[in-house]
Coordinates of N, CA and C in Angstrom, one line a residue:
M1 N 14.4 10.6 31.2 CA 13.1 10.3 30.3 C 14.0 10.4 29.4
D2 N 15.1 11.1 29.0 CA 15.9 10.5 27.5 C 16.4 9.2 27.2
E3 N 16.6 8.6 28.3 CA 17.1 7.6 28.6 C 16.4 6.4 28.0
V4 N 15.0 6.8 28.3 CA 13.2 5.7 28.8 C 12.9 5.9 27.6
N5 N 12.6 7.1 26.6 CA 12.6 7.3 25.4 C 13.1 7.0 24.2
D6 N 14.8 6.8 24.4 CA 15.4 5.8 23.6 C 15.3 4.1 23.4
A7 N 15.1 3.6 25.1 CA 14.9 2.7 25.3 C 13.3 2.2 24.2
I8 N 12.5 2.9 24.4 CA 11.2 2.9 24.1 C 11.6 3.1 22.2
D9 N 12.0 3.6 21.6 CA 12.4 3.6 20.1 C 13.3 2.6 19.7
R10 N 14.5 2.6 20.6 CA 15.4 1.1 20.4 C 14.3 0.0 19.7
V11 N 13.2 0.1 20.8 CA 12.4 -1.5 20.5 C 11.4 -1.5 19.6
L12 N 10.8 -0.3 19.4 CA 10.0 -0.5 18.5 C 10.6 0.4 17.3
A13 N 12.1 0.4 16.9 CA 12.0 0.4 15.4 C 13.7 0.7 15.3
G14 N 14.3 -0.1 16.6 CA 16.0 -0.8 16.7 C 16.8 0.7 16.4
P15 N 18.1 0.0 17.3 CA 19.3 1.3 17.3 C 19.1 1.6 16.6
E16 N 20.0 3.5 17.0 CA 20.7 3.9 15.6 C 21.4 3.9 14.7
K17 N 21.5 4.3 13.4 CA 22.6 4.0 13.1 C 23.5 5.4 12.8
K18 N 24.3 5.3 14.1 CA 24.9 6.4 14.6 C 26.5 6.4 13.4
D19 N 26.9 5.5 12.5 CA 27.8 5.7 12.2 C 26.9 5.9 9.9
R20 N 26.0 6.1 10.3 CA 25.6 6.2 8.7 C 25.3 8.0 8.5
V21 N 25.9 8.3 7.5 CA 26.2 9.7 7.3 C 25.1 9.7 6.6
M22 N 24.3 10.7 6.4 CA 23.6 11.1 5.1 C 24.1 12.5 4.7
S23 N 24.2 12.7 3.1 CA 24.5 13.8 2.4 C 22.8 14.9 2.6
E24 N 23.7 16.2 2.4 CA 23.0 17.0 3.0 C 21.4 17.1 2.0
K25 N 21.6 16.5 1.0 CA 20.9 16.3 -0.3 C 19.1 15.8 0.5
R26 N 20.2 14.4 0.5 CA 19.2 12.6 1.5 C 19.0 13.1 2.7
K27 N 19.0 14.1 3.6 CA 19.0 14.5 4.9 C 17.6 15.3 4.7
E28 N 17.3 16.3 3.4 CA 17.0 17.4 3.6 C 15.0 16.3 2.8
L29 N 15.5 15.6 1.5 CA 14.7 14.5 1.3 C 13.5 13.4 2.5
V30 N 14.3 13.0 3.9 CA 14.2 12.4 4.2 C 13.6 13.0 5.6
A31 N 13.7 14.5 5.7 CA 13.1 16.0 6.2 C 10.9 15.8 5.8
Y32 N 11.7 15.9 4.5 CA 10.3 16.5 3.6 C 9.8 15.4 3.8
H33 N 10.1 13.9 3.6 CA 9.5 12.6 3.8 C 8.5 12.6 4.8
E34 N 9.3 12.7 5.9 CA 8.7 12.5 7.5 C 7.6 13.8 7.4
A35 N 8.2 14.8 7.4 CA 7.2 15.9 7.8 C 5.6 16.2 7.0
G36 N 6.2 15.1 5.7 CA 4.8 14.9 4.9 C 4.2 13.8 5.9
H37 N 4.5 13.0 6.5 CA 3.6 11.9 6.8 C 3.1 12.9 8.4
A38 N 3.9 13.2 8.8 CA 3.3 14.2 10.9 C 2.5 15.2 10.1
L39 N 2.7 16.3 9.5 CA 1.9 17.0 8.8 C 0.4 16.6 8.5
V40 N 0.4 15.5 7.6 CA -0.9 15.2 7.3 C -1.5 14.5 8.7
G41 N -1.4 13.9 9.0 CA -1.6 13.1 10.6 C -2.4 14.1 11.4
A42 N -0.9 15.1 11.1 CA -1.9 16.2 12.6 C -3.2 17.1 12.2
L43 N -3.3 17.4 11.0 CA -4.1 18.0 10.1 C -5.2 17.5 9.6
M44 N -5.5 16.3 9.9 CA -6.3 15.1 10.1 C -7.5 15.4 10.7
P45 N -8.6 15.2 10.8 CA -9.6 15.2 11.8 C -10.1 13.6 12.9
D46 N -10.0 14.1 14.0 CA -10.0 12.3 14.8 C -9.2 11.6 14.1
Y47 N -7.7 11.8 14.6 CA -6.5 10.7 14.1 C -5.7 10.6 14.9
D48 N -4.3 9.9 15.5 CA -3.7 10.2 16.7 C -3.4 10.7 16.6
P49 N -2.9 11.5 17.7 CA -1.7 13.0 17.4 C -0.4 12.5 17.6
V50 N 0.5 13.2 16.8 CA 1.5 12.8 16.6 C 3.0 13.0 17.7
Q51 N 3.7 12.2 18.5 CA 4.5 12.1 19.2 C 5.8 12.8 19.4
K52 N 6.3 12.0 18.3 CA 7.5 12.5 17.9 C 8.4 12.2 16.1
I53 N 8.9 13.3 15.7 CA 9.0 13.4 14.4 C 10.7 13.5 14.3
S54 N 11.5 11.9 13.9 CA 12.9 12.2 14.1 C 13.3 11.6 12.2
I55 N 14.7 12.4 11.6 CA 15.2 12.0 10.8 C 17.1 11.4 11.1
I56 N 16.6 10.7 12.2 CA 17.7 9.5 12.5 C 17.6 8.2 12.4
P57 N 18.4 8.2 11.9 CA 17.9 6.3 10.8 C 18.1 5.0 12.1
R58 N 17.1 4.7 11.5 CA 17.2 3.5 13.0 C 16.6 2.4 12.2
G59 N 17.3 0.8 12.9 CA 16.6 -0.1 11.5 C 16.8 0.1 10.5
G60 N 16.1 -0.7 9.5 CA 16.4 0.0 8.4 C 15.2 1.3 7.4
A61 N 15.3 1.6 8.5 CA 14.5 3.4 8.5 C 15.0 4.6 8.5
G62 N 15.0 5.3 7.1 CA 16.1 7.2 7.1 C 15.8 7.6 8.2
G63 N 13.8 7.6 8.5 CA 13.2 8.7 9.2 C 11.8 8.2 10.1
L64 N 11.8 8.3 11.4 CA 10.2 8.1 11.5 C 9.2 8.5 12.1
T65 N 8.0 8.8 11.9 CA 7.5 9.5 12.6 C 6.0 8.8 13.5
W66 N 6.3 9.2 15.0 CA 5.9 7.9 15.8 C 4.3 9.0 16.2
F67 N 3.1 8.0 16.1 CA 2.0 8.7 17.0 C 1.3 7.7 17.5
T68 N 0.4 9.0 18.4 CA 0.0 7.9 20.0 C -1.2 7.2 19.8
P69 N -1.7 6.5 19.6 CA -3.1 5.8 19.3 C -3.7 6.1 20.8
S70 N -5.1 6.6 20.9 CA -6.1 6.7 22.1 C -6.1 5.1 23.0
E71 N -6.0 5.5 24.2 CA -6.1 4.6 25.5 C -7.8 3.6 24.6
D72 N -8.8 4.7 24.0 CA -10.0 3.8 23.6 C -9.8 2.9 22.3
R73 N -9.3 3.5 21.0 CA -8.7 2.6 20.5 C -8.3 1.3 20.4
M74 N -6.6 1.8 21.4 CA -6.4 0.5 22.2 C -7.0 -0.8 22.9
D75 N -7.8 0.2 24.0 CA -8.1 -1.3 24.3 C -9.5 -1.8 23.8
S76 N -10.2 -0.8 22.6 CA -11.5 -1.4 22.1 C -10.5 -2.5 20.8
G77 N -9.5 -1.8 20.2 CA -9.3 -2.6 18.7 C -9.9 -2.6 17.9
L78 N -11.3 -1.2 18.1 CA -12.1 -0.8 16.7 C -11.7 0.1 16.4
Y79 N -11.5 -0.1 14.8 CA -11.3 1.9 14.1 C -12.2 1.7 13.3
S80 N -13.1 2.7 13.0 CA -14.2 3.6 12.1 C -13.3 3.4 11.1
R81 N -14.2 3.9 9.9 CA -13.9 4.0 8.9 C -13.3 5.7 8.3
A82 N -13.3 6.5 9.0 CA -13.3 7.4 8.9 C -11.8 7.4 9.2
Y83 N -11.1 6.5 10.4 CA -10.4 6.8 11.0 C -9.0 5.5 10.2
L84 N -9.7 4.9 9.3 CA -8.9 4.1 8.5 C -8.3 5.0 7.2
Q85 N -9.6 5.6 7.1 CA -9.1 6.6 5.6 C -7.8 7.7 5.8
N86 N -8.8 8.3 7.1 CA -7.3 9.6 7.4 C -5.9 8.4 7.6
Q87 N -5.9 7.3 7.9 CA -4.7 6.6 7.7 C -3.8 6.4 6.3
M88 N -4.9 6.1 6.0 CA -3.8 5.8 4.6 C -3.6 6.9 3.9
A89 N -4.6 8.6 4.1 CA -3.7 9.4 3.5 C -2.0 10.3 4.3
V90 N -2.2 9.7 5.7 CA -1.3 9.7 6.3 C 0.1 9.3 6.0
A91 N -0.3 7.4 5.5 CA 0.8 6.6 5.0 C 1.2 7.4 3.6
L92 N 0.4 8.1 2.8 CA 0.9 8.4 1.6 C 1.3 10.2 1.7
G93 N 1.1 10.9 2.8 CA 1.7 11.9 3.1 C 3.7 11.7 3.1
G94 N 4.2 10.9 3.2 CA 5.8 11.2 3.2 C 5.4 11.2 1.6
R95 N 4.9 10.3 0.5 CA 6.0 10.3 -1.0 C 4.6 11.4 -1.8
L96 N 3.9 12.1 -1.2 CA 3.5 13.2 -1.5 C 4.2 14.5 -1.1
A97 N 4.7 15.1 -0.3 CA 5.7 15.6 0.3 C 7.0 15.3 -0.6
E98 N 7.6 14.4 -1.2 CA 8.8 14.1 -2.3 C 8.5 14.6 -3.0
E99 N 7.2 14.3 -4.1 CA 6.8 14.4 -5.2 C 6.2 16.3 -5.3
I100 N 5.6 16.9 -4.1 CA 5.4 18.6 -4.4 C 6.5 19.2 -4.2
V101 N 7.7 18.7 -4.1 CA 8.8 19.7 -3.2 C 10.1 19.2 -4.6
F102 N 10.5 17.8 -4.6 CA 11.2 17.3 -5.8 C 10.6 17.2 -7.0
G103 N 9.5 17.0 -7.3 CA 8.8 16.3 -8.6 C 8.7 15.4 -8.7
D104 N 8.1 14.6 -9.3 CA 7.9 13.3 -9.4 C 8.8 12.7 -10.4
E105 N 9.8 13.6 -11.1 CA 11.2 12.6 -11.2 C 12.3 12.0 -10.3
E106 N 11.8 12.7 -8.5 CA 13.0 12.6 -7.7 C 12.0 11.3 -6.8
V107 N 11.1 11.4 -7.0 CA 10.6 10.1 -5.8 C 11.2 9.3 -5.9
T108 N 11.4 8.6 -4.8 CA 12.1 8.0 -4.5 C 11.7 6.3 -3.9
T109 N 12.5 4.7 -3.6 CA 11.7 4.1 -3.0 C 11.2 4.2 -1.8
G110 N 11.8 5.5 -0.8 CA 11.6 5.4 0.6 C 10.0 5.4 0.9
A111 N 9.0 5.0 -0.2 CA 7.1 5.1 0.1 C 6.7 3.5 0.1
S112 N 8.3 2.7 0.0 CA 7.4 1.1 -0.4 C 6.5 0.8 0.5
N113 N 7.3 0.6 1.6 CA 6.6 0.5 3.1 C 4.7 1.1 3.1
D114 N 5.1 2.1 3.2 CA 4.2 2.8 2.8 C 2.6 2.4 1.8
L115 N 3.0 2.6 0.8 CA 2.3 1.7 0.0 C 1.9 0.6 0.0
Q116 N 2.6 -0.6 0.9 CA 2.3 -1.6 1.0 C 1.1 -1.4 2.1
Q117 N 1.1 -0.9 3.3 CA 0.5 -0.4 4.3 C -0.9 0.2 3.4
V118 N -1.0 1.2 2.4 CA -2.0 1.3 2.2 C -3.3 0.3 1.4
A119 N -2.4 -0.1 0.8 CA -3.4 -1.0 0.0 C -3.6 -2.3 0.4
R120 N -3.2 -2.7 1.7 CA -3.6 -3.4 2.4 C -4.9 -2.8 3.3
V121 N -4.5 -1.5 3.7 CA -5.8 -1.1 4.5 C -7.0 -1.0 3.5
A122 N -6.8 -0.9 2.4 CA -7.8 0.1 1.1 C -8.1 -1.6 0.8
R123 N -7.8 -2.7 0.6 CA -8.4 -4.3 0.4 C -8.8 -4.3 1.5
Q124 N -8.7 -4.4 2.7 CA -9.4 -5.3 4.2 C -10.9 -4.1 4.2
M125 N -10.8 -3.1 4.0 CA -11.8 -2.0 4.2 C -13.2 -2.6 2.8
V126 N -12.0 -3.3 2.2 CA -13.2 -3.5 0.7 C -13.6 -5.4 1.3
T127 N -13.0 -6.5 1.5 CA -13.1 -7.6 1.4 C -13.7 -8.0 2.8
R128 N -12.9 -7.0 3.6 CA -13.0 -8.2 5.0 C -14.2 -6.7 6.0
F129 N -14.0 -5.7 5.7 CA -15.0 -4.8 6.6 C -16.1 -4.2 6.4
G130 N -16.3 -4.7 5.3 CA -17.8 -4.5 4.7 C -17.8 -3.1 4.4
M131 N -17.0 -1.8 4.0 CA -17.1 -0.7 4.4 C -16.7 0.2 2.7
S132 N -17.3 -1.0 1.9 CA -17.3 -0.1 0.4 C -18.9 -0.2 0.0
D133 N -19.3 1.1 -0.5 CA -20.6 1.8 -0.9 C -20.8 1.0 -2.0
R134 N -19.9 0.3 -2.7 CA -20.3 -0.5 -4.3 C -20.4 -1.4 -3.5
L135 N -20.1 -2.8 -2.8 CA -20.2 -4.0 -2.5 C -20.6 -4.4 -1.2
G136 N -21.2 -3.1 -0.7 CA -21.8 -3.3 0.5 C -21.1 -3.9 1.9
P137 N -21.9 -4.2 2.8 CA -21.2 -4.8 4.1 C -21.6 -6.2 3.8
V138 N -20.7 -7.1 2.6 CA -20.4 -8.5 3.1 C -18.9 -8.7 3.1
A139 N -18.5 -9.9 3.3 CA -16.8 -10.0 3.7 C -16.7 -11.0 2.1
L140 N -15.9 -10.9 1.9 CA -15.2 -11.2 0.2 C -14.5 -12.3 0.2
G141 N -13.9 -13.6 0.5 CA -12.7 -14.5 0.4 C -12.5 -15.4 1.9
R142 N -12.7 -16.7 1.8 CA -12.7 -16.7 3.0 C -11.0 -17.2 3.9
Q143 N -11.0 -16.7 4.8 CA -9.6 -16.7 5.5 C -9.0 -18.0 6.2
N144 N -8.0 -17.8 5.7 CA -7.4 -19.2 6.1 C -6.2 -18.5 7.2
G145 N -5.8 -19.7 8.2 CA -4.4 -19.4 8.6 C -5.1 -18.5 10.3
N146 N -4.4 -18.5 10.9 CA -4.8 -17.7 12.5 C -3.4 -16.3 12.9
M147 N -3.9 -14.8 12.3 CA -3.3 -14.3 13.0 C -2.2 -14.5 14.6
F148 N -3.1 -14.9 15.8 CA -3.1 -14.9 16.9 C -1.8 -15.7 17.1
L149 N -1.7 -16.6 15.6 CA -0.2 -18.4 15.9 C 0.9 -17.5 15.1
G150 N 0.6 -16.1 14.5 CA 2.0 -15.3 13.8 C 2.3 -15.5 12.1
R151 N 0.7 -16.0 11.7 CA 0.5 -16.5 10.2 C -0.5 -15.2 10.4
D152 N 0.2 -15.2 8.4 CA -0.4 -14.2 7.9 C -2.4 -14.7 7.6
I153 N -2.9 -14.0 7.6 CA -4.3 -14.3 7.1 C -4.1 -14.5 5.3
M154 N -4.5 -15.4 4.4 CA -4.7 -15.7 3.0 C -5.9 -16.1 3.1
S155 N -6.5 -15.3 2.0 CA -7.9 -14.9 1.7 C -7.9 -16.6 0.5
E156 N -9.2 -17.1 0.5 CA -9.3 -18.0 -0.6 C -10.4 -17.8 -1.3
R157 N -10.2 -17.4 -2.4 CA -11.0 -16.7 -3.5 C -12.4 -17.7 -4.0
D158 N -13.9 -16.9 -3.8 CA -15.4 -18.0 -4.1 C -15.8 -16.7 -3.9
F159 N -15.0 -15.7 -5.3 CA -15.9 -14.7 -6.0 C -16.0 -14.9 -7.5
S160 N -16.7 -14.5 -8.4 CA -16.3 -14.1 -9.4 C -15.0 -13.6 -10.1
E161 N -15.3 -13.6 -11.4 CA -14.0 -12.7 -11.9 C -14.3 -10.9 -12.4
E162 N -15.6 -10.6 -11.9 CA -16.5 -9.6 -12.4 C -16.0 -9.1 -11.1
T163 N -16.7 -9.5 -10.1 CA -16.5 -9.4 -8.6 C -15.5 -8.8 -7.9
A164 N -14.2 -9.9 -8.4 CA -12.6 -9.4 -7.9 C -12.2 -7.9 -8.9
A165 N -13.2 -7.4 -10.2 CA -12.4 -6.5 -10.7 C -13.5 -5.2 -10.5
A166 N -14.5 -5.3 -9.6 CA -15.1 -4.3 -8.3 C -14.3 -4.1 -7.5
I167 N -13.5 -5.6 -7.1 CA -12.9 -4.8 -5.7 C -12.0 -3.9 -5.9
D168 N -11.0 -4.7 -7.2 CA -9.8 -4.0 -7.5 C -10.1 -2.2 -7.6
D169 N -11.8 -2.2 -8.3 CA -12.0 -1.3 -9.0 C -11.8 0.1 -6.9
E170 N -12.5 -0.8 -6.8 CA -13.1 -0.4 -4.7 C -11.5 0.3 -3.8
V171 N -10.5 -0.9 -4.2 CA -9.6 -0.2 -3.9 C -9.1 0.8 -4.1
R172 N -9.1 0.6 -5.5 CA -8.5 2.0 -6.6 C -9.0 3.4 -5.8
N173 N -9.9 3.5 -6.1 CA -10.7 4.6 -5.8 C -10.5 5.0 -3.9
L174 N -10.5 4.5 -2.8 CA -10.2 4.7 -1.8 C -8.7 4.9 -1.9
V175 N -7.9 4.2 -2.6 CA -6.8 5.0 -2.8 C -6.4 6.2 -3.4
D176 N -6.9 6.6 -4.3 CA -7.6 7.4 -5.1 C -7.9 8.8 -4.1
Q177 N -8.5 8.5 -3.3 CA -9.5 9.1 -2.2 C -8.4 10.1 -1.3
A178 N -8.0 8.8 -0.4 CA -6.9 9.1 0.1 C -5.3 10.5 -0.7
Y179 N -5.2 10.0 -1.8 CA -4.2 10.5 -1.8 C -4.7 11.8 -2.2
R180 N -6.1 11.9 -2.8 CA -6.4 13.7 -2.8 C -6.8 14.4 -1.7
R181 N -7.0 13.3 -0.9 CA -6.5 14.3 0.4 C -5.6 14.8 1.3
A182 N -4.5 13.9 1.2 CA -3.5 13.7 1.8 C -2.9 15.4 0.8
K183 N -3.1 15.6 -0.4 CA -2.5 16.4 -1.2 C -2.6 17.8 -1.4
E184 N -4.2 17.3 -0.9 CA -4.9 19.2 -0.2 C -4.1 19.7 0.7
V185 N -4.3 18.6 1.9 CA -3.3 19.2 2.6 C -2.0 19.6 2.7
L186 N -1.5 18.9 2.4 CA 0.4 19.4 2.1 C 0.3 21.0 1.2
V187 N -0.4 20.5 -0.1 CA -0.1 21.7 -0.7 C -0.9 23.0 0.0
G188 N -2.2 23.4 0.5 CA -2.7 24.2 1.2 C -1.9 24.8 2.4
N189 N -0.9 24.0 2.5 CA 0.0 23.9 3.8 C 1.4 23.8 3.5
R190 N 1.7 24.6 2.4 CA 2.7 24.2 1.7 C 4.0 25.0 3.1
H191 N 3.8 26.2 2.9 CA 4.7 27.1 4.3 C 4.9 26.3 5.5
V192 N 4.0 25.0 6.2 CA 3.9 24.8 7.5 C 5.0 23.4 7.0
L193 N 4.9 23.0 5.9 CA 5.6 21.8 5.7 C 7.0 22.2 5.2
D194 N 7.2 23.3 4.7 CA 8.8 24.0 4.4 C 9.3 24.5 5.6
K195 N 8.3 25.1 6.5 CA 9.2 24.8 8.2 C 9.6 23.9 9.1
L196 N 8.7 22.8 8.8 CA 9.0 22.1 9.9 C 10.1 20.7 9.5
A197 N 9.9 20.7 8.0 CA 11.2 20.2 7.4 C 12.7 20.9 7.3
E198 N 12.9 22.4 7.9 CA 13.8 22.7 8.1 C 14.3 22.7 9.7
M199 N 12.8 22.3 10.2 CA 13.7 22.3 11.8 C 14.1 21.0 11.9
L200 N 13.1 19.6 11.2 CA 14.2 18.5 11.2 C 15.4 18.2 10.7
V201 N 16.1 19.1 9.6 CA 17.1 19.2 9.0 C 17.9 19.4 10.3
D202 N 17.5 20.9 10.8 CA 18.5 21.6 11.7 C 18.4 20.6 13.5
K203 N 17.3 19.9 13.9 CA 17.5 19.6 14.9 C 17.1 17.9 15.0
E204 N 16.8 17.4 13.8 CA 17.0 16.0 13.7 C 15.7 15.6 14.1
T205 N 15.5 15.8 15.5 CA 13.9 15.4 16.3 C 12.7 16.4 16.6
V206 N 11.5 16.4 16.3 CA 10.6 17.3 16.3 C 9.6 16.6 17.7
D207 N 9.2 17.5 18.9 CA 8.4 16.2 20.0 C 7.3 17.1 18.7
S208 N 6.1 16.4 20.6 CA 4.8 16.4 19.9 C 4.6 18.4 20.1
D209 N 5.2 18.9 21.5 CA 5.0 20.4 21.6 C 5.6 21.1 20.6
E210 N 6.5 21.0 20.3 CA 8.1 21.6 19.1 C 6.6 21.8 17.9
L211 N 5.7 20.6 17.7 CA 4.9 20.7 16.2 C 3.3 21.6 16.4
Q212 N 2.9 21.6 17.9 CA 1.6 22.4 17.8 C 1.9 23.3 18.2
E213 N 3.2 24.1 18.7 CA 3.6 24.9 18.2 C 3.7 25.8 17.1
L214 N 4.3 25.0 16.1 CA 4.0 25.4 14.8 C 3.3 25.0 14.4
L215 N 2.1 25.0 14.6 CA 1.0 24.5 14.0 C 0.3 25.5 14.8
A216 N 0.0 26.6 16.1 CA -0.7 27.3 16.6 C -0.2 28.6 16.0
T217 N 0.8 28.2 15.7 CA 1.8 29.9 15.2 C 1.4 30.1 13.2
N218 N 1.0 29.0 13.3 CA 1.0 29.2 11.3 C -0.4 29.4 11.1
D219 N -0.9 30.5 10.1 CA -2.2 29.5 9.6 C -2.3 28.5 8.6
V220 N -2.9 27.7 9.1 CA -3.2 26.0 8.3 C -4.6 25.7 8.2
K221 N -4.6 24.7 7.5 CA -5.7 24.5 7.2 C -6.2 23.0 7.0
M222 N -7.1 22.9 8.0 CA -7.1 21.7 8.4 C -7.8 20.9 6.9
A223 N -7.8 19.1 6.8 CA -8.2 18.0 6.1 C -9.8 18.1 6.2
A224 N -10.5 18.2 4.8 CA -11.5 18.2 4.5 C -12.2 17.1 4.9
L225 N -13.8 17.0 5.4 CA -14.1 15.6 5.7 C -14.4 15.0 4.7
I226 N -14.6 13.1 5.2 CA -15.1 12.8 3.6 C -16.5 13.0 3.7

């Protein structure tokens, strides 16, 4: 089973970088970053369960947190507004953990992909999925390209400067809301964040059973509903 799991990880994220030696400081930072993702995800209502957390470098990543989507979501391809809001909070959890533990001055560039994902989800919620209270159920921007042919969809702008400013405001509001929710979870469960990071520094990989045992044996506060 270990070999099967390693093969899956290799396909999804690339081979282990066994020759990459991490300093203790970097190891601790990556551990807190991944623990931040995992803890926010584990304590969000109705979000995908954490499958595994690892600080073993793979591909271009210093560490990774795997979530297992439900079969219903996988089959239908449909995601609710609440799920997307949870997804943004989870993506921000890594950077926030760095910020809370090491301070603003020590935040690294490791969260760049996370931030791009958050911005993309927020903009799609506003312009494609009609999930903005302010702008309502409208699709904004004509879509060009075909994602099924491997091309990124580009939006041709068909709205005013005023609407563009409103879109930017709504995107910012969604990101800020996700940031606040993730920060509440990590600050309210700082003791669990510390323990999970310690486990990762010690073991390098924490599986779902070990995470669930940690949550079950500590006083944890779930994320607030939106």
